[in-house]
mmCIF file with all atom_site columns, C-alpha atoms in Angstrom:
data_model
loop_
_atom_site.group_PDB
_atom_site.id
_atom_site.type_symbol
_atom_site.label_atom_id
_atom_site.label_alt_id
_atom_site.label_comp_id
_atom_site.label_asym_id
_atom_site.label_entity_id
_atom_site.label_seq_id
_atom_site.pdbx_PDB_ins_code
_atom_site.Cartn_x
_atom_site.Cartn_y
_atom_site.Cartn_z
_atom_site.occupancy
_atom_site.B_iso_or_equiv
_atom_site.pdbx_formal_charge
_atom_site.auth_seq_id
_atom_site.auth_comp_id
_atom_site.auth_asym_id
_atom_site.auth_atom_id
_atom_site.pdbx_PDB_model_num
ATOM 1   C CA . MET A 1 1   ? -177.333 -56.273 -15.607 1.00 97.00 ? 28  MET A CA 1
ATOM 2   C CA . GLN A 1 2   ? -174.289 -54.339 -16.752 1.00 98.00 ? 29  GLN A CA 1
ATOM 3   C CA . PHE A 1 3   ? -172.750 -54.049 -20.132 1.00 98.00 ? 30  PHE A CA 1
ATOM 4   C CA . VAL A 1 4   ? -169.373 -53.668 -20.575 1.00 98.00 ? 31  VAL A CA 1
ATOM 5   C CA . HIS A 1 5   ? -167.740 -51.259 -22.881 1.00 97.00 ? 32  HIS A CA 1
ATOM 6   C CA . THR A 1 6   ? -163.693 -50.849 -23.252 1.00 98.00 ? 33  THR A CA 1
ATOM 7   C CA . THR A 1 7   ? -161.513 -49.101 -25.698 1.00 98.00 ? 34  THR A CA 1
ATOM 8   C CA . GLN A 1 8   ? -158.855 -51.523 -25.144 1.00 98.00 ? 35  GLN A CA 1
ATOM 9   C CA . ALA A 1 9   ? -160.630 -53.934 -27.566 1.00 98.00 ? 36  ALA A CA 1
ATOM 10  C CA . PRO A 1 10  ? -162.001 -53.631 -30.703 1.00 97.00 ? 37  PRO A CA 1
ATOM 11  C CA . GLN A 1 11  ? -165.790 -52.453 -30.789 1.00 96.00 ? 38  GLN A CA 1
ATOM 12  C CA . ALA A 1 12  ? -168.721 -54.320 -31.593 1.00 94.00 ? 39  ALA A CA 1
ATOM 13  C CA . ILE A 1 13  ? -169.430 -54.852 -35.555 1.00 93.00 ? 40  ILE A CA 1
ATOM 14  C CA . GLY A 1 14  ? -173.315 -55.470 -35.072 1.00 93.00 ? 41  GLY A CA 1
ATOM 15  C CA . PRO A 1 15  ? -175.706 -54.429 -32.624 1.00 96.00 ? 42  PRO A CA 1
ATOM 16  C CA . TYR A 1 16  ? -174.188 -56.180 -29.692 1.00 97.00 ? 43  TYR A CA 1
ATOM 17  C CA . SER A 1 17  ? -172.333 -55.849 -26.570 1.00 97.00 ? 44  SER A CA 1
ATOM 18  C CA . GLN A 1 18  ? -168.335 -56.521 -26.171 1.00 98.00 ? 45  GLN A CA 1
ATOM 19  C CA . ALA A 1 19  ? -169.706 -57.991 -22.986 1.00 99.00 ? 46  ALA A CA 1
ATOM 20  C CA . VAL A 1 20  ? -172.705 -58.500 -20.214 1.00 99.00 ? 47  VAL A CA 1
ATOM 21  C CA . VAL A 1 21  ? -171.950 -59.064 -16.654 1.00 99.00 ? 48  VAL A CA 1
ATOM 22  C CA . HIS A 1 22  ? -175.339 -60.627 -14.832 1.00 99.00 ? 49  HIS A CA 1
ATOM 23  C CA . ASN A 1 23  ? -175.457 -62.086 -11.132 1.00 98.00 ? 50  ASN A CA 1
ATOM 24  C CA . GLY A 1 24  ? -171.566 -62.808 -10.818 1.00 98.00 ? 51  GLY A CA 1
ATOM 25  C CA . LEU A 1 25  ? -170.915 -63.474 -14.334 1.00 99.00 ? 52  LEU A CA 1
ATOM 26  C CA . VAL A 1 26  ? -169.357 -62.085 -17.596 1.00 99.00 ? 53  VAL A CA 1
ATOM 27  C CA . TYR A 1 27  ? -170.427 -63.345 -20.971 1.00 99.00 ? 54  TYR A CA 1
ATOM 28  C CA . THR A 1 28  ? -168.313 -61.973 -23.641 1.00 99.00 ? 55  THR A CA 1
ATOM 29  C CA . SER A 1 29  ? -169.259 -61.717 -27.386 1.00 98.00 ? 56  SER A CA 1
ATOM 30  C CA . GLY A 1 30  ? -167.048 -63.549 -29.723 1.00 98.00 ? 57  GLY A CA 1
ATOM 31  C CA . GLN A 1 31  ? -163.709 -61.742 -30.311 1.00 98.00 ? 58  GLN A CA 1
ATOM 32  C CA . ILE A 1 32  ? -161.867 -61.918 -33.792 1.00 98.00 ? 59  ILE A CA 1
ATOM 33  C CA . ALA A 1 33  ? -158.560 -60.687 -34.609 1.00 98.00 ? 60  ALA A CA 1
ATOM 34  C CA . LEU A 1 34  ? -159.353 -56.849 -34.972 1.00 98.00 ? 61  LEU A CA 1
ATOM 35  C CA . THR A 1 35  ? -157.139 -54.272 -33.491 1.00 98.00 ? 62  THR A CA 1
ATOM 36  C CA . PRO A 1 36  ? -158.611 -52.201 -30.783 1.00 97.00 ? 63  PRO A CA 1
ATOM 37  C CA . GLN A 1 37  ? -158.695 -49.477 -33.763 1.00 97.00 ? 64  GLN A CA 1
ATOM 38  C CA . GLY A 1 38  ? -161.100 -52.003 -35.784 1.00 96.00 ? 65  GLY A CA 1
ATOM 39  C CA . GLU A 1 39  ? -158.269 -53.073 -38.259 1.00 97.00 ? 66  GLU A CA 1
ATOM 40  C CA . MET A 1 40  ? -158.339 -56.796 -39.138 1.00 97.00 ? 67  MET A CA 1
ATOM 41  C CA . VAL A 1 41  ? -154.964 -58.425 -38.377 1.00 97.00 ? 68  VAL A CA 1
ATOM 42  C CA . GLU A 1 42  ? -152.655 -59.893 -41.022 1.00 94.00 ? 69  GLU A CA 1
ATOM 43  C CA . ASN A 1 43  ? -154.148 -63.389 -42.615 1.00 92.00 ? 70  ASN A CA 1
ATOM 44  C CA . ASP A 1 44  ? -152.290 -65.438 -40.397 1.00 96.00 ? 71  ASP A CA 1
ATOM 45  C CA . LEU A 1 45  ? -153.309 -68.161 -37.506 1.00 98.00 ? 72  LEU A CA 1
ATOM 46  C CA . GLU A 1 46  ? -150.647 -67.465 -34.935 1.00 98.00 ? 73  GLU A CA 1
ATOM 47  C CA . ALA A 1 47  ? -151.069 -63.482 -35.063 1.00 98.00 ? 74  ALA A CA 1
ATOM 48  C CA . GLN A 1 48  ? -154.814 -63.747 -35.274 1.00 98.00 ? 75  GLN A CA 1
ATOM 49  C CA . THR A 1 49  ? -155.163 -65.911 -32.161 1.00 99.00 ? 76  THR A CA 1
ATOM 50  C CA . HIS A 1 50  ? -152.899 -63.880 -30.327 1.00 99.00 ? 77  HIS A CA 1
ATOM 51  C CA . GLN A 1 51  ? -154.871 -60.826 -31.031 1.00 99.00 ? 78  GLN A CA 1
ATOM 52  C CA . VAL A 1 52  ? -158.289 -62.797 -30.294 1.00 99.00 ? 79  VAL A CA 1
ATOM 53  C CA . LEU A 1 53  ? -157.223 -63.824 -26.906 1.00 99.00 ? 80  LEU A CA 1
ATOM 54  C CA . LYS A 1 54  ? -155.766 -60.389 -26.111 1.00 99.00 ? 81  LYS A CA 1
ATOM 55  C CA . ASN A 1 55  ? -159.051 -58.709 -26.938 1.00 99.00 ? 82  ASN A CA 1
ATOM 56  C CA . LEU A 1 56  ? -160.804 -61.580 -25.145 1.00 99.00 ? 83  LEU A CA 1
ATOM 57  C CA . GLY A 1 57  ? -158.070 -60.538 -22.051 1.00 99.00 ? 84  GLY A CA 1
ATOM 58  C CA . GLU A 1 58  ? -159.566 -56.690 -22.405 1.00 99.00 ? 85  GLU A CA 1
ATOM 59  C CA . VAL A 1 59  ? -162.928 -57.442 -22.345 1.00 99.00 ? 86  VAL A CA 1
ATOM 60  C CA . LEU A 1 60  ? -162.492 -59.608 -19.320 1.00 99.00 ? 87  LEU A CA 1
ATOM 61  C CA . LYS A 1 61  ? -160.668 -56.985 -17.412 1.00 99.00 ? 88  LYS A CA 1
ATOM 62  C CA . ALA A 1 62  ? -162.984 -54.287 -17.940 1.00 99.00 ? 89  ALA A CA 1
ATOM 63  C CA . ALA A 1 63  ? -165.459 -56.460 -16.498 1.00 99.00 ? 90  ALA A CA 1
ATOM 64  C CA . GLY A 1 64  ? -163.616 -57.222 -13.620 1.00 98.00 ? 91  GLY A CA 1
ATOM 65  C CA . SER A 1 65  ? -162.687 -60.639 -14.347 1.00 99.00 ? 92  SER A CA 1
ATOM 66  C CA . ASP A 1 66  ? -159.519 -62.237 -15.925 1.00 98.00 ? 93  ASP A CA 1
ATOM 67  C CA . TYR A 1 67  ? -158.149 -65.466 -17.432 1.00 98.00 ? 94  TYR A CA 1
ATOM 68  C CA . ASP A 1 68  ? -158.143 -67.335 -14.135 1.00 98.00 ? 95  ASP A CA 1
ATOM 69  C CA . LYS A 1 69  ? -161.891 -67.040 -13.815 1.00 99.00 ? 96  LYS A CA 1
ATOM 70  C CA . VAL A 1 70  ? -163.075 -68.040 -16.998 1.00 99.00 ? 97  VAL A CA 1
ATOM 71  C CA . LEU A 1 71  ? -165.557 -71.172 -16.782 1.00 99.00 ? 98  LEU A CA 1
ATOM 72  C CA . LYS A 1 72  ? -166.057 -71.933 -20.429 1.00 99.00 ? 99  LYS A CA 1
ATOM 73  C CA . THR A 1 73  ? -164.628 -70.919 -23.787 1.00 99.00 ? 100 THR A CA 1
ATOM 74  C CA . THR A 1 74  ? -166.224 -71.334 -27.151 1.00 99.00 ? 101 THR A CA 1
ATOM 75  C CA . ILE A 1 75  ? -163.761 -71.582 -29.954 1.00 99.00 ? 102 ILE A CA 1
ATOM 76  C CA . PHE A 1 76  ? -164.863 -71.054 -33.692 1.00 99.00 ? 103 PHE A CA 1
ATOM 77  C CA . LEU A 1 77  ? -162.427 -71.955 -36.226 1.00 98.00 ? 104 LEU A CA 1
ATOM 78  C CA . ALA A 1 78  ? -162.792 -71.585 -40.178 1.00 98.00 ? 105 ALA A CA 1
ATOM 79  C CA . ASP A 1 79  ? -160.564 -74.884 -40.404 1.00 97.00 ? 106 ASP A CA 1
ATOM 80  C CA . MET A 1 80  ? -160.166 -77.631 -37.858 1.00 97.00 ? 107 MET A CA 1
ATOM 81  C CA . GLU A 1 81  ? -156.665 -78.408 -39.460 1.00 97.00 ? 108 GLU A CA 1
ATOM 82  C CA . SER A 1 82  ? -155.716 -75.047 -37.147 1.00 97.00 ? 109 SER A CA 1
ATOM 83  C CA . PHE A 1 83  ? -156.910 -76.773 -33.595 1.00 98.00 ? 110 PHE A CA 1
ATOM 84  C CA . ALA A 1 84  ? -153.224 -77.779 -32.600 1.00 98.00 ? 111 ALA A CA 1
ATOM 85  C CA . GLN A 1 85  ? -151.713 -74.558 -33.397 1.00 98.00 ? 112 GLN A CA 1
ATOM 86  C CA . VAL A 1 86  ? -154.943 -72.769 -31.570 1.00 98.00 ? 113 VAL A CA 1
ATOM 87  C CA . ASN A 1 87  ? -154.457 -75.133 -28.559 1.00 98.00 ? 114 ASN A CA 1
ATOM 88  C CA . THR A 1 88  ? -150.965 -74.129 -28.041 1.00 98.00 ? 115 THR A CA 1
ATOM 89  C CA . ILE A 1 89  ? -151.084 -70.499 -27.955 1.00 98.00 ? 116 ILE A CA 1
ATOM 90  C CA . TYR A 1 90  ? -154.508 -70.756 -26.002 1.00 98.00 ? 117 TYR A CA 1
ATOM 91  C CA . ALA A 1 91  ? -152.442 -72.604 -23.438 1.00 98.00 ? 118 ALA A CA 1
ATOM 92  C CA . SER A 1 92  ? -149.713 -70.172 -23.400 1.00 98.00 ? 119 SER A CA 1
ATOM 93  C CA . TYR A 1 93  ? -152.749 -67.647 -22.084 1.00 98.00 ? 120 TYR A CA 1
ATOM 94  C CA . PHE A 1 94  ? -154.644 -69.981 -19.859 1.00 96.00 ? 121 PHE A CA 1
ATOM 95  C CA . GLY A 1 95  ? -151.492 -71.887 -18.170 1.00 92.00 ? 122 GLY A CA 1
ATOM 96  C CA . ALA A 1 96  ? -152.680 -74.204 -15.608 1.00 95.00 ? 123 ALA A CA 1
ATOM 97  C CA . HIS A 1 97  ? -156.129 -72.752 -15.548 1.00 96.00 ? 124 HIS A CA 1
ATOM 98  C CA . LYS A 1 98  ? -158.064 -75.315 -17.832 1.00 97.00 ? 125 LYS A CA 1
ATOM 99  C CA . PRO A 1 99  ? -161.670 -73.809 -18.390 1.00 98.00 ? 126 PRO A CA 1
ATOM 100 C CA . ALA A 1 100 ? -164.426 -76.076 -20.341 1.00 99.00 ? 127 ALA A CA 1
ATOM 101 C CA . ARG A 1 101 ? -164.335 -75.421 -23.656 1.00 98.00 ? 128 ARG A CA 1
ATOM 102 C CA . SER A 1 102 ? -165.948 -76.369 -27.049 1.00 99.00 ? 129 SER A CA 1
ATOM 103 C CA . THR A 1 103 ? -164.205 -76.132 -30.451 1.00 98.00 ? 130 THR A CA 1
ATOM 104 C CA . VAL A 1 104 ? -166.507 -75.539 -33.511 1.00 98.00 ? 131 VAL A CA 1
ATOM 105 C CA . ALA A 1 105 ? -165.493 -75.827 -36.983 1.00 98.00 ? 132 ALA A CA 1
ATOM 106 C CA . VAL A 1 106 ? -167.601 -73.215 -39.157 1.00 98.00 ? 133 VAL A CA 1
ATOM 107 C CA . LYS A 1 107 ? -167.754 -72.018 -42.717 1.00 96.00 ? 134 LYS A CA 1
ATOM 108 C CA . THR A 1 108 ? -166.898 -68.924 -42.563 1.00 96.00 ? 135 THR A CA 1
ATOM 109 C CA . LEU A 1 109 ? -166.419 -66.018 -39.404 1.00 97.00 ? 136 LEU A CA 1
ATOM 110 C CA . PRO A 1 110 ? -166.956 -62.189 -39.263 1.00 95.00 ? 137 PRO A CA 1
ATOM 111 C CA . LYS A 1 111 ? -164.129 -60.327 -41.583 1.00 96.00 ? 138 LYS A CA 1
ATOM 112 C CA . ASN A 1 112 ? -163.056 -63.877 -42.853 1.00 96.00 ? 139 ASN A CA 1
ATOM 113 C CA . ALA A 1 113 ? -161.252 -64.098 -39.450 1.00 98.00 ? 140 ALA A CA 1
ATOM 114 C CA . LEU A 1 114 ? -159.580 -67.520 -38.815 1.00 98.00 ? 141 LEU A CA 1
ATOM 115 C CA . VAL A 1 115 ? -160.374 -67.820 -35.120 1.00 99.00 ? 142 VAL A CA 1
ATOM 116 C CA . GLU A 1 116 ? -163.362 -66.528 -32.915 1.00 99.00 ? 143 GLU A CA 1
ATOM 117 C CA . ILE A 1 117 ? -163.336 -67.006 -29.064 1.00 99.00 ? 144 ILE A CA 1
ATOM 118 C CA . ASP A 1 118 ? -165.832 -66.121 -26.600 1.00 99.00 ? 145 ASP A CA 1
ATOM 119 C CA . ALA A 1 119 ? -166.136 -66.939 -22.602 1.00 99.00 ? 146 ALA A CA 1
ATOM 120 C CA . ILE A 1 120 ? -168.102 -67.035 -19.457 1.00 99.00 ? 147 ILE A CA 1
ATOM 121 C CA . ALA A 1 121 ? -166.434 -66.064 -16.639 1.00 99.00 ? 148 ALA A CA 1
ATOM 122 C CA . VAL A 1 122 ? -166.575 -65.331 -12.790 1.00 99.00 ? 149 VAL A CA 1
ATOM 123 C CA . VAL A 1 123 ? -166.592 -61.703 -11.992 1.00 98.00 ? 150 VAL A CA 1
#
């Protein structure tokens, strides 16, 4: 088991790793819209979704993976009304690659984020 750490994505805000690699798979922790310096991106869904996906990409890269190797993602939304807008932005990062996915509406997210995404990918 390998614990992944990169300074190109925000540091964990709790007792967890950015990702863990085991048996050829990387399991990322949920990414919210923190910059690598730990500052929360403005309260704007588009800006937050882009930051979340940039963070996810950096963690995947640090683990030896990338968007094209993602098997499954889970998206957590503070408001399911955001679903269509998040889908459009999400598709711009994944292109023709369409991993399995779940999207869940939640009451609140850490730091009052609007969106959080985690992933499982092949290394």
